[in-house]
């Protein structure tokens, strides 16, 4: 999360860019090249490793049930996110075992830094804090590391062991391609072959342009290639940046001026936003099951005992393509973007709209985080915290902000003149 000070500056910069039309404001433009540079027609040749990764990504024989692949949960038609509104997807050897967290999009992960308790914030002003890494709790340091998790998880692809994955690859239809990519003896050492297979999945996600197309309306605007945002969407952008209204920019970094060249819509930081407990997740039927994110990520050395200040924190996700999703937050508790923005607007003014009620009718505020960790909850957004007070945004402004989020969806085709 960044301090509010700069938000006004950035808001101003974006408005200038928005009104600037075709005049080229020099360095900023050339610094933000990745989207502009790649001509949509030219499909770059994938490396052999990435070609192996592409086959693996869609290969259902790499699951214990034989029924799911990476693409089942990370569907390319939904920005590599889930294709349905389930809070958690099904997997496992029976293909019927529910997961415990919502499936993130795999787009725009290419600049994710490895996890650190003291990550330098890309905005250049916020003091270092927990950030980076893959999954909602940052426990994998690279895409290659991350790929092991779903392949071996009992509720995802549920392979018995790394050897089982390698044996499937060795006997499968692209074993020859695997050897071409990694050497004639690539299968000789099973542990090494597994590592190569994971790097193949990483290369695919890094190299294939469909994981980072930069083809939203917002990207055209950013690159001075035309402003196709409607007046409502433009207003939503202002609200997004306005520290007294949405203040979304404080974590979902968007401007050219900060965040480097790519407008990732995340600063990779961990924050406790306190979405309500979601009883759609079967594991939550057990009241002692509490997903506290970062402080439970054993792989990064955290436990609730040694990292109490991190309990309730999850990684800030990118908002690019967020309008293609049907469940939101780490626990998938909301199913429309409007509900999410309403929550951000009214979490503290009208908590009764979101949280469960106790037997005496009082509201269990922040009901998915034990009370001793609630001081970790971020107070940047909502802007207004007084129970019963008017929230920072009107209903119309909430609609406008939701409309703007839709301008972050890729594959926008500008109307031909
Ligand atoms: C059954 C559904 C399912 C399948 C199949 C699946 N994933 Fe995932 N994926 C998830 C969930 C859920 C998460 C979030 C996990 C967490 O935060 O603990 C996730 C997270 C990720 C992330 C981290 C993204 C981020 O924002 O940090 C990557 C990368 C990823 N998956 C790649 C893959 C690859 C590669 C495969 C195939 C080998 C795969 N997944 C198969 C459900 C799935
Ligand atoms: C203090 C940092 C912070 C601010 C400010 C913030 N967010 Fe978030 N946002 C997060 C974090 C962290 C998550 C994930 C929280 C979780 O799942 O528990 C998130 C999740 C989301 C999601 C769900 C995305 C998904 O893939 O499920 C949306 C949508 C979203 N934010 C929109 C907004 C909007 C709109 C605003 C401004 C009104 C905003 N955020 C302000 C940190 C922030």
Coordinates of C-alpha atoms and ligand atoms in Angstrom, one line a residue:
X1 CA 0.0 0.0 0.0
X2 CA 1.3 3.4 -0.8
X3 CA 0.9 6.6 1.1
X4 CA -1.8 8.9 -0.2
X5 CA 0.4 11.9 -1.0
X6 CA 1.3 11.0 -4.5
X7 CA -2.2 9.9 -5.6
X8 CA -3.2 13.4 -6.6
X9 CA -0.1 13.8 -8.8
X10 CA -0.8 10.5 -10.5
X11 CA -4.4 11.3 -11.0
X12 CA -3.4 14.5 -12.6
X13 CA -0.8 12.7 -14.8
X14 CA -3.4 10.3 -16.0
X15 CA -5.9 13.0 -16.8
X16 CA -3.3 14.8 -18.8
X17 CA -2.5 11.6 -20.7
X18 CA -6.2 11.1 -21.2
X19 CA -6.7 14.5 -22.7
X20 CA -3.3 14.7 -24.5
X21 CA -4.5 13.1 -27.7
X22 CA -1.8 12.3 -30.1
X23 CA 0.9 14.6 -28.8
X24 CA 3.7 12.3 -27.8
X25 CA 4.9 12.9 -24.3
X26 CA 8.3 11.5 -24.9
X27 CA 10.1 9.2 -22.5
X28 CA 7.1 8.0 -20.7
X29 CA 5.7 6.6 -23.9
X30 CA 8.9 4.8 -24.9
X31 CA 9.3 3.5 -21.4
X32 CA 5.9 1.8 -21.6
X33 CA 6.6 -0.1 -24.7
X34 CA 5.7 -3.8 -24.1
X35 CA 2.1 -3.6 -25.3
X36 CA 2.7 -1.1 -28.0
X37 CA 5.6 -3.0 -29.5
X38 CA 4.0 -6.4 -30.1
X39 CA 2.0 -6.3 -33.3
X40 CA -1.1 -8.5 -32.8
X41 CA -0.6 -10.5 -36.0
X42 CA 3.0 -11.6 -35.3
X43 CA 2.9 -14.7 -33.2
X44 CA 6.5 -15.0 -31.8
X45 CA 8.0 -18.4 -32.0
X46 CA 8.0 -20.1 -28.6
X47 CA 11.1 -21.7 -27.3
X48 CA 11.1 -25.5 -27.3
X49 CA 10.7 -25.5 -23.5
X50 CA 7.7 -23.2 -23.8
X51 CA 6.2 -25.5 -26.5
X52 CA 6.5 -28.4 -24.0
X53 CA 4.9 -26.1 -21.4
X54 CA 2.0 -25.3 -23.8
X55 CA 1.3 -29.0 -24.2
X56 CA 1.5 -29.7 -20.5
X57 CA -0.8 -26.8 -19.7
X58 CA -3.7 -28.4 -21.6
X59 CA -2.8 -32.1 -20.8
X60 CA -5.5 -33.8 -18.7
X61 CA -3.4 -37.0 -18.4
X62 CA -1.2 -34.9 -16.0
X63 CA -4.0 -35.2 -13.3
X64 CA -4.8 -38.0 -11.0
X65 CA -8.4 -38.1 -12.3
X66 CA -7.4 -37.8 -15.9
X67 CA -10.1 -35.2 -16.2
X68 CA -8.5 -31.8 -15.5
X69 CA -5.6 -29.8 -16.8
X70 CA -4.2 -26.4 -15.7
X71 CA -6.6 -24.9 -18.3
X72 CA -9.6 -26.4 -16.5
X73 CA -9.2 -23.9 -13.7
X74 CA -7.2 -21.3 -15.6
X75 CA -9.3 -21.0 -18.7
X76 CA -7.7 -19.0 -21.6
X77 CA -11.2 -17.7 -22.6
X78 CA -11.5 -16.1 -19.1
X79 CA -8.1 -14.5 -18.9
X80 CA -6.7 -17.7 -17.5
X81 CA -9.1 -17.5 -14.6
X82 CA -12.0 -19.8 -13.7
X83 CA -14.8 -20.2 -16.2
X84 CA -17.6 -20.3 -13.7
X85 CA -18.9 -18.6 -10.5
X86 CA -17.8 -21.3 -8.0
X87 CA -16.0 -19.8 -5.1
X88 CA -13.5 -22.7 -5.2
X89 CA -13.0 -25.2 -8.0
X90 CA -13.2 -29.0 -7.9
X91 CA -10.2 -31.4 -8.4
X92 CA -8.6 -34.4 -6.8
X93 CA -8.5 -38.1 -7.9
X94 CA -12.3 -38.1 -7.9
X95 CA -12.5 -34.8 -9.7
X96 CA -15.0 -33.8 -7.0
X97 CA -12.8 -32.5 -4.1
X98 CA -13.3 -28.8 -3.5
X99 CA -10.4 -26.4 -3.1
X100 CA -10.0 -23.8 -0.4
X101 CA -9.3 -20.6 -2.4
X102 CA -10.5 -18.8 -5.5
X103 CA -8.5 -19.4 -8.7
X104 CA -6.5 -16.3 -9.7
X105 CA -6.0 -15.2 -13.3
X106 CA -2.6 -16.1 -14.7
X107 CA -2.3 -13.0 -16.8
X108 CA 0.3 -10.2 -16.0
X109 CA 2.3 -12.3 -13.5
X110 CA 5.5 -11.7 -15.4
X111 CA 6.9 -8.9 -13.3
X112 CA 6.0 -10.5 -9.9
X113 CA 9.0 -10.3 -7.7
X114 CA 9.9 -13.1 -5.3
X115 CA 8.3 -12.9 -1.9
X116 CA 10.0 -10.7 0.7
X117 CA 9.0 -9.4 4.2
X118 CA 10.6 -6.1 3.1
X119 CA 9.9 -5.7 -0.5
X120 CA 10.6 -2.2 -2.0
X121 CA 7.3 -0.8 -3.1
X122 CA 7.3 -0.1 -6.8
X123 CA 5.6 3.2 -6.2
X124 CA 9.0 4.4 -4.8
X125 CA 7.4 6.2 -1.8
X126 CA 5.8 3.6 0.5
X127 CA 8.2 2.1 3.0
X128 CA 9.2 -1.6 2.3
X129 CA 6.7 -4.2 3.4
X130 CA 5.6 -7.7 2.7
X131 CA 5.1 -8.3 -1.0
X132 CA 5.7 -10.5 -4.0
X133 CA 5.6 -14.2 -4.6
X134 CA 3.0 -16.4 -6.3
X135 CA -0.4 -17.6 -4.9
X136 CA -2.6 -15.6 -2.6
X137 CA 0.0 -16.0 0.2
X138 CA 3.2 -15.6 -1.8
X139 CA 4.5 -19.0 -0.9
X140 CA 6.1 -19.8 -4.3
X141 CA 9.0 -17.8 -5.6
X142 CA 8.8 -18.5 -9.3
X143 CA 6.2 -19.8 -11.7
X144 CA 8.3 -23.0 -11.9
X145 CA 8.1 -23.5 -8.1
X146 CA 4.4 -22.7 -8.2
X147 CA 3.6 -25.3 -10.8
X148 CA 4.5 -28.1 -8.4
X149 CA 1.7 -27.1 -6.1
X150 CA -1.4 -27.9 -8.3
X151 CA 0.3 -31.0 -9.8
X152 CA 0.7 -32.6 -6.4
X153 CA -2.1 -31.0 -4.3
X154 CA -4.7 -33.7 -3.3
X155 CA -7.6 -31.3 -4.2
X156 CA -6.2 -30.1 -7.5
X157 CA -4.3 -32.3 -10.0
X158 CA -3.5 -34.9 -7.4
X159 CA -0.6 -36.8 -8.8
X160 CA 0.9 -39.3 -6.3
X161 CA 4.5 -37.9 -6.7
X162 CA 6.8 -36.0 -9.0
X163 CA 7.9 -39.4 -10.4
X164 CA 4.3 -40.1 -11.4
X165 CA 4.2 -36.8 -13.4
X166 CA 7.5 -37.6 -15.1
X167 CA 6.3 -41.2 -16.0
X168 CA 3.2 -39.7 -17.7
X169 CA 5.4 -37.3 -19.7
X170 CA 7.8 -40.1 -20.6
X171 CA 5.0 -42.3 -21.9
X172 CA 3.0 -39.5 -23.5
X173 CA 2.7 -38.1 -27.0
X174 CA 5.2 -35.2 -26.6
X175 CA 8.0 -37.1 -25.0
X176 CA 10.1 -36.6 -28.2
X177 CA 9.5 -32.8 -28.0
X178 CA 10.6 -32.9 -24.3
X179 CA 13.9 -34.6 -25.3
X180 CA 14.4 -32.1 -28.1
X181 CA 14.0 -29.3 -25.6
X182 CA 15.9 -30.7 -22.7
X183 CA 18.3 -33.3 -24.2
X184 CA 18.3 -36.9 -25.3
X185 CA 18.8 -38.1 -21.7
X186 CA 16.2 -35.7 -20.2
X187 CA 14.3 -38.6 -18.6
X188 CA 17.3 -40.4 -17.2
X189 CA 17.1 -38.7 -13.8
X190 CA 13.4 -38.4 -12.7
X191 CA 14.0 -35.6 -10.2
X192 CA 15.9 -33.5 -12.9
X193 CA 13.2 -34.2 -15.4
X194 CA 10.5 -33.0 -13.0
X195 CA 12.5 -29.7 -12.6
X196 CA 12.7 -29.3 -16.4
X197 CA 9.0 -29.9 -16.7
X198 CA 8.3 -27.2 -14.2
X199 CA 10.6 -24.8 -16.1
X200 CA 8.7 -25.7 -19.2
X201 CA 5.4 -24.5 -17.6
X202 CA 7.1 -21.3 -16.5
X203 CA 8.5 -20.6 -20.0
X204 CA 5.1 -21.1 -21.6
X205 CA 3.5 -18.6 -19.2
X206 CA 6.4 -16.1 -19.7
X207 CA 6.7 -16.4 -23.5
X208 CA 3.2 -16.8 -24.8
X209 CA 1.7 -13.4 -25.6
X210 CA -1.7 -14.5 -24.5
X211 CA -0.5 -14.2 -20.9
X212 CA 0.2 -10.5 -21.3
X213 CA -1.5 -9.0 -24.4
X214 CA -1.9 -5.4 -23.1
X215 CA -4.9 -4.9 -25.4
X216 CA -7.5 -3.2 -23.2
X217 CA -9.1 0.1 -23.8
X218 CA -6.9 1.4 -20.9
X219 CA -3.8 0.3 -22.8
X220 CA -4.8 2.2 -25.9
X221 CA -5.3 5.3 -23.8
X222 CA -1.9 4.8 -22.0
X223 CA -0.1 4.5 -25.3
X224 CA -1.9 7.5 -26.8
X225 CA -3.5 5.3 -29.4
X226 CA -6.9 6.7 -28.8
X227 CA -9.3 7.2 -26.0
X228 CA -12.2 4.9 -26.3
X229 CA -13.3 5.1 -22.7
X230 CA -16.8 6.3 -22.3
X231 CA -17.4 9.4 -20.1
X232 CA -18.7 7.1 -17.4
X233 CA -15.5 5.0 -17.5
X234 CA -13.3 8.1 -17.5
X235 CA -15.1 9.3 -14.4
X236 CA -14.6 5.9 -12.9
X237 CA -10.8 6.2 -13.5
X238 CA -10.8 9.5 -11.7
X239 CA -12.6 7.9 -8.7
X240 CA -10.2 5.0 -8.8
X241 CA -7.3 7.5 -8.3
X242 CA -9.0 10.0 -6.0
X243 CA -7.8 9.5 -2.4
X244 CA -11.1 10.8 -1.0
X245 CA -13.3 8.6 -3.2
X246 CA -12.1 5.2 -4.3
X247 CA -8.3 5.5 -3.5
X248 CA -7.9 2.1 -5.3
X249 CA -4.6 3.3 -6.7
X250 CA -3.1 3.1 -3.2
X251 CA -2.6 -0.7 -3.8
X252 CA -3.8 -1.4 -7.3
X253 CA -1.0 0.7 -8.9
X254 CA -2.0 1.9 -12.3
X255 CA -0.1 5.0 -13.6
X256 CA 2.8 5.3 -15.9
X257 CA 4.4 7.6 -13.4
X258 CA 4.7 4.9 -10.8
X259 CA 4.7 1.1 -11.2
X260 CA 7.3 1.1 -13.9
X261 CA 6.2 0.8 -17.5
X262 CA 3.4 -1.7 -17.4
X263 CA 0.5 -0.4 -15.2
X264 CA 0.2 -3.8 -13.4
X265 CA -2.8 -2.7 -11.2
X266 CA -1.1 -4.2 -8.2
X267 CA 1.9 -3.1 -6.2
X268 CA 2.4 -6.8 -5.2
X269 CA 1.9 -5.8 -1.5
X270 CA 0.0 -7.9 1.1
X271 CA -2.9 -6.3 2.8
X272 CA -5.8 -7.4 5.1
X273 CA -9.0 -6.1 3.4
X274 CA -11.2 -8.4 5.5
X275 CA -13.7 -9.8 3.0
X276 CA -16.6 -11.6 4.8
X277 CA -16.4 -15.3 5.6
X278 CA -17.7 -17.4 2.7
X279 CA -19.9 -20.3 3.7
X280 CA -19.8 -21.5 0.1
X281 CA -16.4 -23.0 0.8
X282 CA -17.0 -26.4 2.3
X283 CA -13.9 -26.2 4.6
X284 CA -15.6 -23.2 6.3
X285 CA -18.3 -25.4 7.7
X286 CA -15.6 -26.1 10.4
X287 CA -15.5 -22.9 12.5
X288 CA -11.9 -23.6 13.4
X289 CA -10.8 -23.5 9.8
X290 CA -9.6 -19.9 9.2
X291 CA -7.6 -18.9 6.2
X292 CA -5.3 -16.1 7.4
X293 CA -3.1 -16.0 4.4
X294 CA 0.4 -14.7 4.8
X295 CA 0.9 -15.6 8.4
X296 CA 0.1 -19.2 7.7
X297 CA 2.5 -19.5 4.7
X298 CA 4.9 -22.0 6.2
X299 CA 7.0 -22.1 3.0
X300 CA 8.1 -18.5 3.6
X301 CA 8.8 -19.2 7.3
X302 CA 5.6 -17.6 8.7
X303 CA 3.5 -19.0 11.5
X304 CA 0.7 -17.1 13.3
X305 CA 3.1 -17.2 16.4
X306 CA 6.1 -15.6 14.7
X307 CA 4.1 -13.4 12.2
X308 CA 0.9 -12.3 14.0
X309 CA 1.1 -8.9 12.3
X310 CA 0.7 -10.6 8.9
X311 CA -2.5 -12.5 9.8
X312 CA -5.4 -11.8 7.4
X313 CA -3.1 -10.5 4.7
X314 CA -3.3 -11.6 1.1
X315 CA -1.5 -10.5 -2.0
X316 CA -3.0 -7.6 -3.9
X317 CA -4.2 -9.1 -7.2
X318 CA -4.0 -7.3 -10.6
X319 CA -7.3 -5.8 -11.6
X320 CA -6.6 -6.4 -15.3
X321 CA -9.4 -8.5 -16.8
X322 CA -11.2 -8.5 -13.4
X323 CA -14.5 -8.0 -15.2
X324 CA -14.2 -11.5 -16.7
X325 CA -14.4 -13.1 -13.2
X326 CA -17.4 -14.4 -11.5
X327 CA -16.0 -14.7 -8.0
X328 CA -13.8 -12.2 -6.2
X329 CA -11.3 -12.1 -3.3
X330 CA -9.2 -15.0 -2.0
X331 CA -12.3 -16.7 -0.8
X332 CA -14.6 -16.0 -3.7
X333 CA -17.2 -14.4 -1.4
X334 CA -18.5 -11.8 -3.9
X335 CA -19.9 -12.7 -7.3
X336 CA -20.3 -9.3 -9.0
X337 CA -17.9 -6.4 -9.3
X338 CA -20.5 -4.1 -8.0
X339 CA -20.7 -6.0 -4.8
X340 CA -17.0 -5.8 -4.4
X341 CA -17.0 -2.0 -4.9
X342 CA -20.0 -1.6 -2.6
X343 CA -18.0 -3.6 0.0
X344 CA -15.0 -1.3 -0.4
X345 CA -17.3 1.7 -0.1
X346 CA -19.4 0.6 2.9
X347 CA -17.4 -2.0 4.8
X348 CA -17.1 0.3 7.9
X349 CA -20.2 2.6 7.4
X350 CA -22.6 -0.3 6.9
X351 CA -21.0 -3.6 8.0
X352 CA -24.4 -5.2 8.5
X353 CA -24.6 -5.4 4.7
X354 CA -21.7 -7.8 4.5
X355 CA -20.9 -9.7 7.7
X356 CA -22.8 -12.3 9.6
X357 CA -24.9 -11.6 12.7
X358 CA -24.5 -12.9 16.2
X359 CA -27.3 -14.5 18.2
X360 CA -28.2 -11.2 19.8
X361 CA -28.5 -9.6 16.4
X362 CA -25.3 -7.6 16.5
X363 CA -22.9 -7.7 13.5
X364 CA -19.8 -9.8 13.6
X365 CA -17.6 -7.3 11.9
X366 CA -14.6 -8.7 10.0
X367 CA -16.0 -12.2 10.7
X368 CA -13.3 -14.1 8.8
X369 CA -10.4 -12.9 11.0
X370 CA -10.0 -13.7 14.7
X371 CA -10.4 -10.7 16.8
X372 CA -6.8 -10.5 18.0
X373 CA -5.6 -10.0 14.4
X374 CA -8.1 -7.4 13.4
X375 CA -5.7 -4.5 14.1
X376 CA -3.9 -5.7 10.9
X377 CA -6.9 -4.7 8.8
X378 CA -6.1 -2.0 6.3
X379 CA -7.8 1.4 6.9
X380 CA -6.9 3.1 3.6
X381 CA -10.1 1.9 2.0
X382 CA -12.9 2.4 2.7
X383 CA -12.2 6.1 3.1
X384 CA -15.0 6.6 5.7
X385 CA -14.9 4.4 8.9
X386 CA -17.8 5.9 11.0
X387 CA -20.7 3.4 11.4
X388 CA -23.8 4.9 9.9
X389 CA -22.0 7.9 8.2
X390 CA -22.3 8.6 4.5
X391 CA -19.8 6.5 2.5
X392 CA -17.2 8.2 0.3
X393 CA -18.9 7.3 -2.9
X394 CA -22.5 7.7 -4.1
X395 CA -24.4 4.8 -5.8
X396 CA -23.7 6.5 -9.1
X397 CA -20.0 6.8 -8.4
X398 CA -19.9 3.1 -7.5
X399 CA -21.5 2.3 -10.9
X400 CA -18.9 4.5 -12.6
X401 CA -16.0 2.9 -10.9
X402 CA -17.4 -0.6 -11.8
X403 CA -17.6 0.6 -15.4
X404 CA -14.0 1.7 -15.4
X405 CA -12.9 -1.7 -14.2
X406 CA -14.5 -3.1 -17.4
X407 CA -12.0 -1.0 -19.5
X408 CA -9.2 -3.2 -18.2
X409 CA -10.4 -6.2 -20.2
X410 CA -8.1 -7.3 -23.0
X411 CA -9.0 -7.8 -26.6
X412 CA -10.7 -4.5 -27.1
X413 CA -11.3 -3.8 -30.8
X414 CA -11.3 -0.1 -31.6
X415 CA -14.2 0.6 -34.0
X416 CA -12.8 1.0 -37.6
X417 CA -13.1 4.6 -38.9
Ligands
LIG1 C1 -8.3 -27.3 -9.5 C2 -8.0 -26.0 -9.9 C3 -6.6 -25.6 -10.4 C4 -5.8 -26.3 -11.3 C5 -6.1 -27.6 -12.0 C6 -4.6 -25.5 -11.4 N1 -4.7 -24.4 -10.6 FE1 -3.3 -22.9 -10.5 N2 -4.4 -22.1 -9.0 C7 -5.5 -22.6 -8.4 C8 -5.8 -21.9 -7.2 C9 -7.0 -22.2 -6.2 C10 -4.8 -21.0 -7.0 C11 -4.5 -20.1 -5.7 C12 -3.8 -21.0 -4.7 C13 -3.4 -20.3 -3.4 O1 -3.5 -19.1 -3.3 O2 -3.1 -21.0 -2.5 C14 -3.9 -21.1 -8.1 C15 -2.7 -20.3 -8.3 C16 -1.9 -20.4 -9.4 C17 -0.8 -19.5 -9.7 C18 -0.4 -18.3 -8.9 C19 -1.0 -17.1 -9.5 C20 -0.8 -15.9 -8.6 O3 -1.6 -14.9 -8.8 O4 0.1 -15.8 -7.8 C21 -0.2 -20.0 -10.9 C22 1.0 -19.4 -11.6 C23 -0.9 -21.2 -11.3 N3 -2.0 -21.4 -10.4 C24 -0.6 -22.0 -12.3 C25 -1.1 -23.3 -12.5 C26 -0.5 -24.3 -13.4 C27 0.7 -24.1 -14.3 C28 -1.4 -25.4 -13.4 C29 -1.2 -26.7 -14.1 C30 0.1 -27.4 -13.7 C31 -2.4 -25.0 -12.5 N4 -2.2 -23.8 -11.9 C32 -3.5 -25.9 -12.2 C33 -6.3 -23.6 -8.9 C34 -5.9 -24.5 -9.9
LIG2 C1 -5.0 -1.4 1.0 C2 -4.8 -1.9 -0.3 C3 -6.0 -2.0 -1.3 C4 -6.8 -1.0 -1.7 C5 -6.7 0.5 -1.2 C6 -7.7 -1.5 -2.6 N1 -7.5 -2.8 -2.7 FE1 -8.5 -4.1 -3.9 N2 -7.5 -5.7 -3.2 C7 -6.5 -5.6 -2.3 C8 -6.1 -6.9 -1.8 C9 -5.1 -7.2 -0.7 C10 -7.0 -7.8 -2.4 C11 -7.2 -9.3 -2.1 C12 -7.9 -9.4 -0.7 C13 -8.4 -10.8 -0.4 O1 -8.7 -11.6 -1.3 O2 -8.5 -11.1 0.8 C14 -7.9 -7.0 -3.3 C15 -8.8 -7.5 -4.1 C16 -9.6 -6.8 -5.0 C17 -10.5 -7.3 -6.0 C18 -10.8 -8.8 -6.2 C19 -9.9 -9.2 -7.4 C20 -10.0 -10.7 -7.6 O3 -9.3 -11.2 -8.6 O4 -10.6 -11.5 -6.9 C21 -11.1 -6.2 -6.6 C22 -12.1 -6.3 -7.7 C23 -10.5 -5.0 -6.0 N3 -9.6 -5.4 -5.1 C24 -10.9 -3.8 -6.4 C25 -10.5 -2.6 -5.7 C26 -11.1 -1.3 -5.9 C27 -12.1 -1.0 -6.9 C28 -10.5 -0.5 -5.0 C29 -10.9 0.9 -4.7 C30 -12.3 1.1 -4.3 C31 -9.6 -1.3 -4.2 N4 -9.6 -2.6 -4.7 C32 -8.8 -0.8 -3.2 C33 -5.9 -4.4 -1.8 C34 -6.4 -3.2 -2.0

